[in-house]
PDB file of C-alpha atoms in Angstrom:
ATOM      1  CA  MET A   1       4.453 -22.005  76.689  1.00  0.00           C
ATOM      2  CA  ASN A   2       7.951 -22.065  75.266  1.00  0.00           C
ATOM      3  CA  GLU A   3       7.486 -22.674  71.563  1.00  0.00           C
ATOM      4  CA  VAL A   4       5.305 -22.015  68.535  1.00  0.00           C
ATOM      5  CA  GLU A   5       4.047 -25.153  66.800  1.00  0.00           C
ATOM      6  CA  VAL A   6       3.265 -24.930  63.095  1.00  0.00           C
ATOM      7  CA  VAL A   7       0.193 -27.121  62.642  1.00  0.00           C
ATOM      8  CA  VAL A   8      -0.470 -26.382  58.954  1.00  0.00           C
ATOM      9  CA  ALA A   9       1.288 -23.933  56.652  1.00  0.00           C
ATOM     10  CA  HIS A  10       1.118 -23.201  52.924  1.00  0.00           C
ATOM     11  CA  SER A  11       0.797 -20.191  50.646  1.00  0.00           C
ATOM     12  CA  GLU A  12      -2.872 -19.486  51.391  1.00  0.00           C
ATOM     13  CA  ARG A  13      -3.170 -20.120  55.115  1.00  0.00           C
ATOM     14  CA  ALA A  14      -1.352 -21.253  58.224  1.00  0.00           C
ATOM     15  CA  THR A  15      -2.393 -22.518  61.636  1.00  0.00           C
ATOM     16  CA  LEU A  16      -0.090 -22.061  64.622  1.00  0.00           C
ATOM     17  CA  ARG A  17      -0.401 -23.324  68.187  1.00  0.00           C
ATOM     18  CA  VAL A  18       0.957 -21.132  70.952  1.00  0.00           C
ATOM     19  CA  GLY A  19       0.341 -22.799  74.297  1.00  0.00           C
ATOM     20  CA  ASP A  20      -3.426 -23.302  74.577  1.00  0.00           C
ATOM     21  CA  VAL A  21      -4.257 -20.927  71.726  1.00  0.00           C
ATOM     22  CA  PHE A  22      -4.596 -21.716  68.025  1.00  0.00           C
ATOM     23  CA  LEU A  23      -3.926 -18.870  65.594  1.00  0.00           C
ATOM     24  CA  LYS A  24      -5.296 -19.279  62.071  1.00  0.00           C
ATOM     25  CA  VAL A  25      -3.896 -16.859  59.495  1.00  0.00           C
ATOM     26  CA  ASP A  26      -5.819 -16.793  56.208  1.00  0.00           C
ATOM     27  CA  VAL A  27      -5.406 -14.468  53.226  1.00  0.00           C
ATOM     28  CA  ASP A  28      -9.051 -15.090  52.246  1.00  0.00           C
ATOM     29  CA  GLN A  29     -11.307 -13.438  54.815  1.00  0.00           C
ATOM     30  CA  ALA A  30     -14.351 -15.048  53.193  1.00  0.00           C
ATOM     31  CA  ARG A  31     -13.104 -18.436  54.425  1.00  0.00           C
ATOM     32  CA  ILE A  32     -12.802 -17.100  57.961  1.00  0.00           C
ATOM     33  CA  ASP A  33     -16.315 -15.634  57.680  1.00  0.00           C
ATOM     34  CA  VAL A  34     -17.629 -19.066  56.667  1.00  0.00           C
ATOM     35  CA  GLU A  35     -15.724 -20.719  59.523  1.00  0.00           C
ATOM     36  CA  VAL A  36     -17.058 -18.386  62.204  1.00  0.00           C
ATOM     37  CA  GLU A  37     -20.609 -18.675  60.884  1.00  0.00           C
ATOM     38  CA  ALA A  38     -20.457 -22.484  60.632  1.00  0.00           C
ATOM     39  CA  MET A  39     -19.138 -22.855  64.192  1.00  0.00           C
ATOM     40  CA  SER A  40     -22.007 -20.718  65.459  1.00  0.00           C
ATOM     41  CA  LEU A  41     -24.565 -22.931  63.682  1.00  0.00           C
ATOM     42  CA  ALA A  42     -23.113 -26.412  64.144  1.00  0.00           C
ATOM     43  CA  PRO A  43     -24.856 -28.625  66.754  1.00  0.00           C
ATOM     44  CA  VAL A  44     -21.546 -30.215  67.780  1.00  0.00           C
ATOM     45  CA  PRO A  45     -18.717 -28.917  70.014  1.00  0.00           C
ATOM     46  CA  THR A  46     -16.433 -26.405  68.299  1.00  0.00           C
ATOM     47  CA  PRO A  47     -13.448 -24.367  69.536  1.00  0.00           C
ATOM     48  CA  HIS A  48     -14.174 -21.281  71.622  1.00  0.00           C
ATOM     49  CA  ILE A  49     -13.351 -18.131  69.637  1.00  0.00           C
ATOM     50  CA  LEU A  50     -11.048 -15.931  71.725  1.00  0.00           C
ATOM     51  CA  TRP A  51     -10.710 -13.034  69.306  1.00  0.00           C
ATOM     52  CA  ARG A  52     -10.619 -12.140  65.643  1.00  0.00           C
ATOM     53  CA  LYS A  53      -8.459  -9.503  64.019  1.00  0.00           C
ATOM     54  CA  PRO A  54      -8.073 -10.014  60.265  1.00  0.00           C
ATOM     55  CA  PRO A  55      -6.224 -11.880  58.946  1.00  0.00           C
ATOM     56  CA  VAL A  56      -6.008 -13.837  62.255  1.00  0.00           C
ATOM     57  CA  LEU A  57      -8.611 -15.932  64.080  1.00  0.00           C
ATOM     58  CA  ALA A  58      -7.691 -17.071  67.603  1.00  0.00           C
ATOM     59  CA  THR A  59      -9.416 -20.074  69.184  1.00  0.00           C
ATOM     60  CA  ALA A  60      -8.890 -22.046  72.374  1.00  0.00           C
ATOM     61  CA  ALA A  61      -7.323 -25.492  72.232  1.00  0.00           C
ATOM     62  CA  LEU A  62      -9.657 -28.451  72.657  1.00  0.00           C
ATOM     63  CA  PRO A  63      -9.397 -31.141  75.331  1.00  0.00           C
ATOM     64  CA  GLY A  64      -8.832 -34.735  74.271  1.00  0.00           C
ATOM     65  CA  ALA A  65      -6.951 -35.950  71.221  1.00  0.00           C
ATOM     66  CA  THR A  66      -7.581 -36.796  67.605  1.00  0.00           C
ATOM     67  CA  LEU A  67      -8.077 -40.366  66.430  1.00  0.00           C
ATOM     68  CA  GLY A  68      -4.938 -40.201  64.308  1.00  0.00           C
ATOM     69  CA  ARG A  69      -3.923 -38.716  61.003  1.00  0.00           C
ATOM     70  CA  LEU A  70      -3.744 -39.748  57.384  1.00  0.00           C
ATOM     71  CA  GLY A  71      -0.633 -41.842  56.876  1.00  0.00           C
ATOM     72  CA  GLY A  72      -0.223 -42.510  60.589  1.00  0.00           C
ATOM     73  CA  PRO A  73      -1.562 -45.104  63.009  1.00  0.00           C
ATOM     74  CA  SER A  74      -5.167 -44.734  64.079  1.00  0.00           C
ATOM     75  CA  THR A  75      -5.945 -44.582  67.770  1.00  0.00           C
ATOM     76  CA  GLY A  76      -9.048 -44.871  69.887  1.00  0.00           C
ATOM     77  CA  SER A  77     -11.437 -47.691  70.609  1.00  0.00           C
ATOM     78  CA  PRO A  78     -14.304 -48.745  68.347  1.00  0.00           C
ATOM     79  CA  ALA A  79     -16.562 -46.812  70.739  1.00  0.00           C
ATOM     80  CA  ALA A  80     -14.555 -43.630  70.151  1.00  0.00           C
ATOM     81  CA  TRP A  81     -14.886 -43.997  66.384  1.00  0.00           C
ATOM     82  CA  ALA A  82     -18.599 -44.670  66.814  1.00  0.00           C
ATOM     83  CA  ALA A  83     -18.921 -41.523  68.955  1.00  0.00           C
ATOM     84  CA  ALA A  84     -17.372 -39.562  66.114  1.00  0.00           C
ATOM     85  CA  GLY A  85     -19.889 -41.128  63.730  1.00  0.00           C
ATOM     86  CA  ALA A  86     -22.753 -40.070  66.016  1.00  0.00           C
ATOM     87  CA  ALA A  87     -21.434 -36.486  66.116  1.00  0.00           C
ATOM     88  CA  ILE A  88     -21.193 -36.409  62.327  1.00  0.00           C
ATOM     89  CA  ARG A  89     -24.811 -37.577  62.102  1.00  0.00           C
ATOM     90  CA  ARG A  90     -25.938 -34.735  64.423  1.00  0.00           C
ATOM     91  CA  LEU A  91     -24.223 -32.297  62.112  1.00  0.00           C
ATOM     92  CA  HIS A  92     -25.799 -33.775  58.998  1.00  0.00           C
ATOM     93  CA  ASP A  93     -29.272 -33.707  60.571  1.00  0.00           C
ATOM     94  CA  ALA A  94     -29.006 -30.014  61.545  1.00  0.00           C
ATOM     95  CA  PRO A  95     -30.791 -27.203  59.668  1.00  0.00           C
ATOM     96  CA  LEU A  96     -28.946 -26.282  56.508  1.00  0.00           C
ATOM     97  CA  PRO A  97     -26.439 -23.422  56.562  1.00  0.00           C
ATOM     98  CA  PRO A  98     -27.100 -20.616  54.072  1.00  0.00           C
ATOM     99  CA  ARG A  99     -24.565 -21.492  51.347  1.00  0.00           C
ATOM    100  CA  PRO A 100     -22.964 -24.479  49.572  1.00  0.00           C
ATOM    101  CA  GLY A 101     -19.675 -25.804  50.939  1.00  0.00           C
ATOM    102  CA  ARG A 102     -16.754 -27.817  49.629  1.00  0.00           C
ATOM    103  CA  ALA A 103     -18.863 -30.972  49.739  1.00  0.00           C
ATOM    104  CA  GLY A 104     -21.569 -29.256  47.697  1.00  0.00           C
ATOM    105  CA  ARG A 105     -19.820 -28.764  44.382  1.00  0.00           C
ATOM    106  CA  SER A 106     -21.973 -29.562  41.367  1.00  0.00           C
ATOM    107  CA  ILE A 107     -21.522 -32.740  39.366  1.00  0.00           C
ATOM    108  CA  VAL A 108     -20.552 -30.645  36.335  1.00  0.00           C
ATOM    109  CA  ALA A 109     -17.810 -28.845  38.301  1.00  0.00           C
ATOM    110  CA  LEU A 110     -16.521 -32.079  39.806  1.00  0.00           C
ATOM    111  CA  VAL A 111     -16.348 -33.862  36.453  1.00  0.00           C
ATOM    112  CA  ALA A 112     -14.434 -30.972  34.894  1.00  0.00           C
ATOM    113  CA  GLU A 113     -11.964 -30.819  37.784  1.00  0.00           C
ATOM    114  CA  LEU A 114     -11.585 -34.592  37.942  1.00  0.00           C
ATOM    115  CA  ASP A 115     -10.925 -34.966  34.220  1.00  0.00           C
ATOM    116  CA  ALA A 116      -8.357 -32.167  34.306  1.00  0.00           C
ATOM    117  CA  GLU A 117      -6.506 -33.664  37.271  1.00  0.00           C
ATOM    118  CA  CYS A 118      -6.517 -37.178  35.808  1.00  0.00           C
ATOM    119  CA  GLU A 119      -5.067 -35.842  32.553  1.00  0.00           C
ATOM    120  CA  TRP A 120      -2.366 -33.943  34.453  1.00  0.00           C
ATOM    121  CA  LEU A 121      -1.422 -36.982  36.561  1.00  0.00           C
ATOM    122  CA  VAL A 122      -0.966 -39.184  33.484  1.00  0.00           C
ATOM    123  CA  THR A 123       0.555 -36.601  31.133  1.00  0.00           C
ATOM    124  CA  ASN A 124       3.202 -35.659  33.686  1.00  0.00           C
ATOM    125  CA  GLY A 125       3.978 -39.247  34.644  1.00  0.00           C
ATOM    126  CA  VAL A 126       2.965 -38.703  38.259  1.00  0.00           C
ATOM    127  CA  LEU A 127       0.829 -41.854  38.404  1.00  0.00           C
ATOM    128  CA  PRO A 128       0.454 -44.867  36.072  1.00  0.00           C
ATOM    129  CA  ALA A 129      -2.373 -44.548  33.570  1.00  0.00           C
ATOM    130  CA  ASP A 130      -4.027 -47.792  34.698  1.00  0.00           C
ATOM    131  CA  LEU A 131      -4.125 -46.595  38.316  1.00  0.00           C
ATOM    132  CA  VAL A 132      -5.710 -43.292  37.311  1.00  0.00           C
ATOM    133  CA  THR A 133      -8.179 -44.959  34.925  1.00  0.00           C
ATOM    134  CA  ARG A 134      -9.322 -47.509  37.516  1.00  0.00           C
ATOM    135  CA  ASN A 135      -9.874 -44.885  40.203  1.00  0.00           C
ATOM    136  CA  ARG A 136     -11.631 -42.577  37.735  1.00  0.00           C
ATOM    137  CA  GLN A 137     -14.045 -45.463  37.143  1.00  0.00           C
ATOM    138  CA  VAL A 138     -14.543 -46.018  40.879  1.00  0.00           C
ATOM    139  CA  ALA A 139     -15.085 -42.272  41.401  1.00  0.00           C
ATOM    140  CA  GLU A 140     -18.034 -42.305  39.022  1.00  0.00           C
ATOM    141  CA  ALA A 141     -20.342 -43.623  41.772  1.00  0.00           C
ATOM    142  CA  ALA A 142     -19.977 -40.354  43.705  1.00  0.00           C
ATOM    143  CA  LEU A 143     -21.274 -38.338  40.738  1.00  0.00           C
ATOM    144  CA  ARG A 144     -24.975 -38.745  41.468  1.00  0.00           C
ATOM    145  CA  PRO A 145     -27.831 -36.670  42.888  1.00  0.00           C
ATOM    146  CA  TRP A 146     -27.746 -36.225  46.687  1.00  0.00           C
ATOM    147  CA  THR A 147     -29.880 -34.581  49.363  1.00  0.00           C
ATOM    148  CA  PRO A 148     -28.128 -31.515  50.833  1.00  0.00           C
ATOM    149  CA  ALA A 149     -26.910 -31.794  54.434  1.00  0.00           C
ATOM    150  CA  PHE A 150     -24.962 -29.536  56.801  1.00  0.00           C
ATOM    151  CA  THR A 151     -21.441 -30.691  55.960  1.00  0.00           C
ATOM    152  CA  HIS A 152     -18.030 -29.842  57.391  1.00  0.00           C
ATOM    153  CA  GLY A 153     -16.310 -30.157  54.021  1.00  0.00           C
ATOM    154  CA  ASP A 154     -12.825 -31.063  55.310  1.00  0.00           C
ATOM    155  CA  LEU A 155     -13.569 -33.639  57.994  1.00  0.00           C
ATOM    156  CA  GLN A 156     -10.130 -35.232  58.284  1.00  0.00           C
ATOM    157  CA  ILE A 157      -9.603 -37.308  61.430  1.00  0.00           C
ATOM    158  CA  ALA A 158      -7.049 -34.716  62.545  1.00  0.00           C
ATOM    159  CA  HIS A 159      -9.939 -32.242  62.841  1.00  0.00           C
ATOM    160  CA  VAL A 160     -12.031 -34.293  65.321  1.00  0.00           C
ATOM    161  CA  PHE A 161     -11.080 -34.432  69.009  1.00  0.00           C
ATOM    162  CA  VAL A 162     -12.294 -37.213  71.309  1.00  0.00           C
ATOM    163  CA  ASP A 163     -11.845 -37.618  75.062  1.00  0.00           C
ATOM    164  CA  GLY A 164     -12.034 -41.201  76.289  1.00  0.00           C
ATOM    165  CA  ASP A 165     -14.275 -43.664  74.502  1.00  0.00           C
ATOM    166  CA  ASP A 166     -17.466 -41.727  74.001  1.00  0.00           C
ATOM    167  CA  GLU A 167     -17.106 -37.942  74.074  1.00  0.00           C
ATOM    168  CA  VAL A 168     -16.368 -35.781  71.056  1.00  0.00           C
ATOM    169  CA  THR A 169     -14.918 -32.618  72.582  1.00  0.00           C
ATOM    170  CA  GLY A 170     -14.720 -30.586  69.419  1.00  0.00           C
ATOM    171  CA  ILE A 171     -14.353 -30.341  65.649  1.00  0.00           C
ATOM    172  CA  ILE A 172     -11.999 -27.753  64.144  1.00  0.00           C
ATOM    173  CA  ASP A 173     -11.344 -26.089  60.751  1.00  0.00           C
ATOM    174  CA  TRP A 174     -14.783 -25.159  59.396  1.00  0.00           C
ATOM    175  CA  SER A 175     -13.713 -22.974  56.467  1.00  0.00           C
ATOM    176  CA  GLU A 176     -15.080 -25.460  53.882  1.00  0.00           C
ATOM    177  CA  ALA A 177     -18.440 -25.969  55.657  1.00  0.00           C
ATOM    178  CA  GLY A 178     -21.829 -25.564  54.016  1.00  0.00           C
ATOM    179  CA  GLN A 179     -24.537 -27.484  52.238  1.00  0.00           C
ATOM    180  CA  GLY A 180     -23.171 -30.661  50.686  1.00  0.00           C
ATOM    181  CA  ASP A 181     -23.128 -34.415  50.245  1.00  0.00           C
ATOM    182  CA  ALA A 182     -23.122 -36.144  53.653  1.00  0.00           C
ATOM    183  CA  LEU A 183     -21.166 -39.118  52.319  1.00  0.00           C
ATOM    184  CA  TYR A 184     -18.312 -36.791  51.353  1.00  0.00           C
ATOM    185  CA  ASP A 185     -17.793 -36.069  55.069  1.00  0.00           C
ATOM    186  CA  LEU A 186     -17.924 -39.749  56.025  1.00  0.00           C
ATOM    187  CA  ALA A 187     -15.461 -40.645  53.277  1.00  0.00           C
ATOM    188  CA  THR A 188     -13.076 -37.841  54.249  1.00  0.00           C
ATOM    189  CA  PHE A 189     -13.145 -38.898  57.899  1.00  0.00           C
ATOM    190  CA  THR A 190     -12.322 -42.538  57.091  1.00  0.00           C
ATOM    191  CA  LEU A 191      -9.859 -41.880  54.239  1.00  0.00           C
ATOM    192  CA  GLY A 192      -6.840 -44.130  54.773  1.00  0.00           C
ATOM    193  CA  HIS A 193      -8.486 -45.798  57.783  1.00  0.00           C
ATOM    194  CA  GLU A 194     -10.916 -48.153  56.096  1.00  0.00           C
ATOM    195  CA  GLU A 195     -10.685 -50.548  59.051  1.00  0.00           C
ATOM    196  CA  HIS A 196     -12.769 -48.118  61.156  1.00  0.00           C
ATOM    197  CA  LEU A 197     -15.518 -47.453  58.607  1.00  0.00           C
ATOM    198  CA  ASP A 198     -17.901 -49.992  60.199  1.00  0.00           C
ATOM    199  CA  ASP A 199     -17.438 -48.370  63.633  1.00  0.00           C
ATOM    200  CA  VAL A 200     -18.153 -44.910  62.244  1.00  0.00           C
ATOM    201  CA  ILE A 201     -21.256 -46.143  60.404  1.00  0.00           C
ATOM    202  CA  ALA A 202     -22.477 -47.890  63.569  1.00  0.00           C
ATOM    203  CA  GLY A 203     -22.326 -44.574  65.410  1.00  0.00           C
ATOM    204  CA  TYR A 204     -23.801 -42.718  62.452  1.00  0.00           C
ATOM    205  CA  GLY A 205     -26.857 -44.897  62.863  1.00  0.00           C
ATOM    206  CA  THR A 206     -28.096 -45.404  59.333  1.00  0.00           C
ATOM    207  CA  ASP A 207     -27.172 -47.411  56.275  1.00  0.00           C
ATOM    208  CA  VAL A 208     -24.857 -45.728  53.804  1.00  0.00           C
ATOM    209  CA  ASP A 209     -23.914 -46.643  50.243  1.00  0.00           C
ATOM    210  CA  LEU A 210     -20.422 -48.120  50.557  1.00  0.00           C
ATOM    211  CA  ASP A 211     -19.820 -47.805  46.818  1.00  0.00           C
ATOM    212  CA  VAL A 212     -20.243 -44.042  47.165  1.00  0.00           C
ATOM    213  CA  ILE A 213     -17.852 -43.935  50.149  1.00  0.00           C
ATOM    214  CA  HIS A 214     -15.256 -45.835  48.084  1.00  0.00           C
ATOM    215  CA  ALA A 215     -15.927 -43.495  45.170  1.00  0.00           C
ATOM    216  CA  TRP A 216     -15.264 -40.414  47.290  1.00  0.00           C
ATOM    217  CA  TRP A 217     -11.995 -41.961  48.547  1.00  0.00           C
ATOM    218  CA  SER A 218     -10.843 -42.273  44.946  1.00  0.00           C
ATOM    219  CA  LEU A 219     -12.233 -38.938  43.816  1.00  0.00           C
ATOM    220  CA  ARG A 220     -10.802 -36.930  46.713  1.00  0.00           C
ATOM    221  CA  SER A 221      -7.395 -38.587  46.325  1.00  0.00           C
ATOM    222  CA  LEU A 222      -7.235 -37.975  42.570  1.00  0.00           C
ATOM    223  CA  LEU A 223      -8.156 -34.323  43.037  1.00  0.00           C
ATOM    224  CA  ILE A 224      -5.597 -33.541  45.725  1.00  0.00           C
ATOM    225  CA  VAL A 225      -2.350 -35.208  44.568  1.00  0.00           C
ATOM    226  CA  ARG A 226      -1.170 -32.262  42.459  1.00  0.00           C
ATOM    227  CA  SER A 227      -2.054 -29.716  45.163  1.00  0.00           C
ATOM    228  CA  LEU A 228      -0.142 -31.642  47.818  1.00  0.00           C
ATOM    229  CA  ILE A 229       2.935 -31.914  45.610  1.00  0.00           C
ATOM    230  CA  GLU A 230       2.826 -28.176  44.886  1.00  0.00           C
ATOM    231  CA  GLN A 231       2.620 -27.461  48.630  1.00  0.00           C
ATOM    232  CA  GLY A 232       5.701 -29.580  49.289  1.00  0.00           C
ATOM    233  CA  LEU A 233       3.687 -32.380  50.915  1.00  0.00           C
ATOM    234  CA  ASP A 234       3.952 -36.066  50.037  1.00  0.00           C
ATOM    235  CA  PRO A 235       0.856 -37.933  48.805  1.00  0.00           C
ATOM    236  CA  PHE A 236       3.150 -40.953  48.189  1.00  0.00           C
ATOM    237  CA  ALA A 237       3.904 -41.396  51.918  1.00  0.00           C
ATOM    238  CA  PRO A 238       2.747 -44.753  53.328  1.00  0.00           C
ATOM    239  CA  GLY A 239      -0.979 -44.788  54.017  1.00  0.00           C
ATOM    240  CA  CYS A 240      -1.617 -41.499  52.201  1.00  0.00           C
ATOM    241  CA  GLU A 241      -3.527 -40.619  49.049  1.00  0.00           C
ATOM    242  CA  VAL A 242      -1.569 -42.685  46.509  1.00  0.00           C
ATOM    243  CA  ASP A 243      -1.849 -45.767  48.722  1.00  0.00           C
ATOM    244  CA  VAL A 244      -5.607 -45.116  48.919  1.00  0.00           C
ATOM    245  CA  LEU A 245      -5.702 -45.120  45.124  1.00  0.00           C
ATOM    246  CA  ARG A 246      -3.649 -48.323  44.944  1.00  0.00           C
ATOM    247  CA  SER A 247      -6.078 -50.045  47.333  1.00  0.00           C
ATOM    248  CA  ARG A 248      -8.822 -49.745  44.709  1.00  0.00           C
ATOM    249  CA  MET A 249      -6.876 -51.837  42.175  1.00  0.00           C
TER     250      MET A 249
END
């Protein structure tokens, strides 16, 4: 080990890699509590917890590699994407955790947040009004009753590690986990990588409502643009959130 790698860093939390150890620093200890609890309950591989000393949680690095990242090329065979889909299904079929997660926000809360973000995007000239209006219409399909499942809540492809074609070696970053809409997880995992949705669904092993998946792509992207800009990140980068919104036009 000869360097510290900054994996994620913003005003609320940061994740560092030092050799084979990940150090998560979080100002909100409740999020760390949720993460530790979720990893203990999840029926899928998770990082081994080495130690915890607030505000730091230390976990061991996972073998294998992720299937890519938002805005970057996707990697892995169709079988690897299907293996990830099968792991997600095991999670969704598990007994429910004790509290709602990020994917379990109420329809009322989502509508209020979505309307506020859409207004901000248009009023401040961040995105064209027709782009926001079209995606707000697409997002409507996600605002429906759903059966609670054990959800990860932030299931980006960068959080799922796969070794070879058929082994998921671990899923990281569980601070948003809890009861929620299963299709939110599937949409988050395939955001920006629509070409692998069929492989993921094949591994998942059951039919899903594609209109709802598309709706969550739009809804998640609309909700996060302002936050990314404020964190100094770029939702306009090729293949990222704004391109996802443009793909719905």
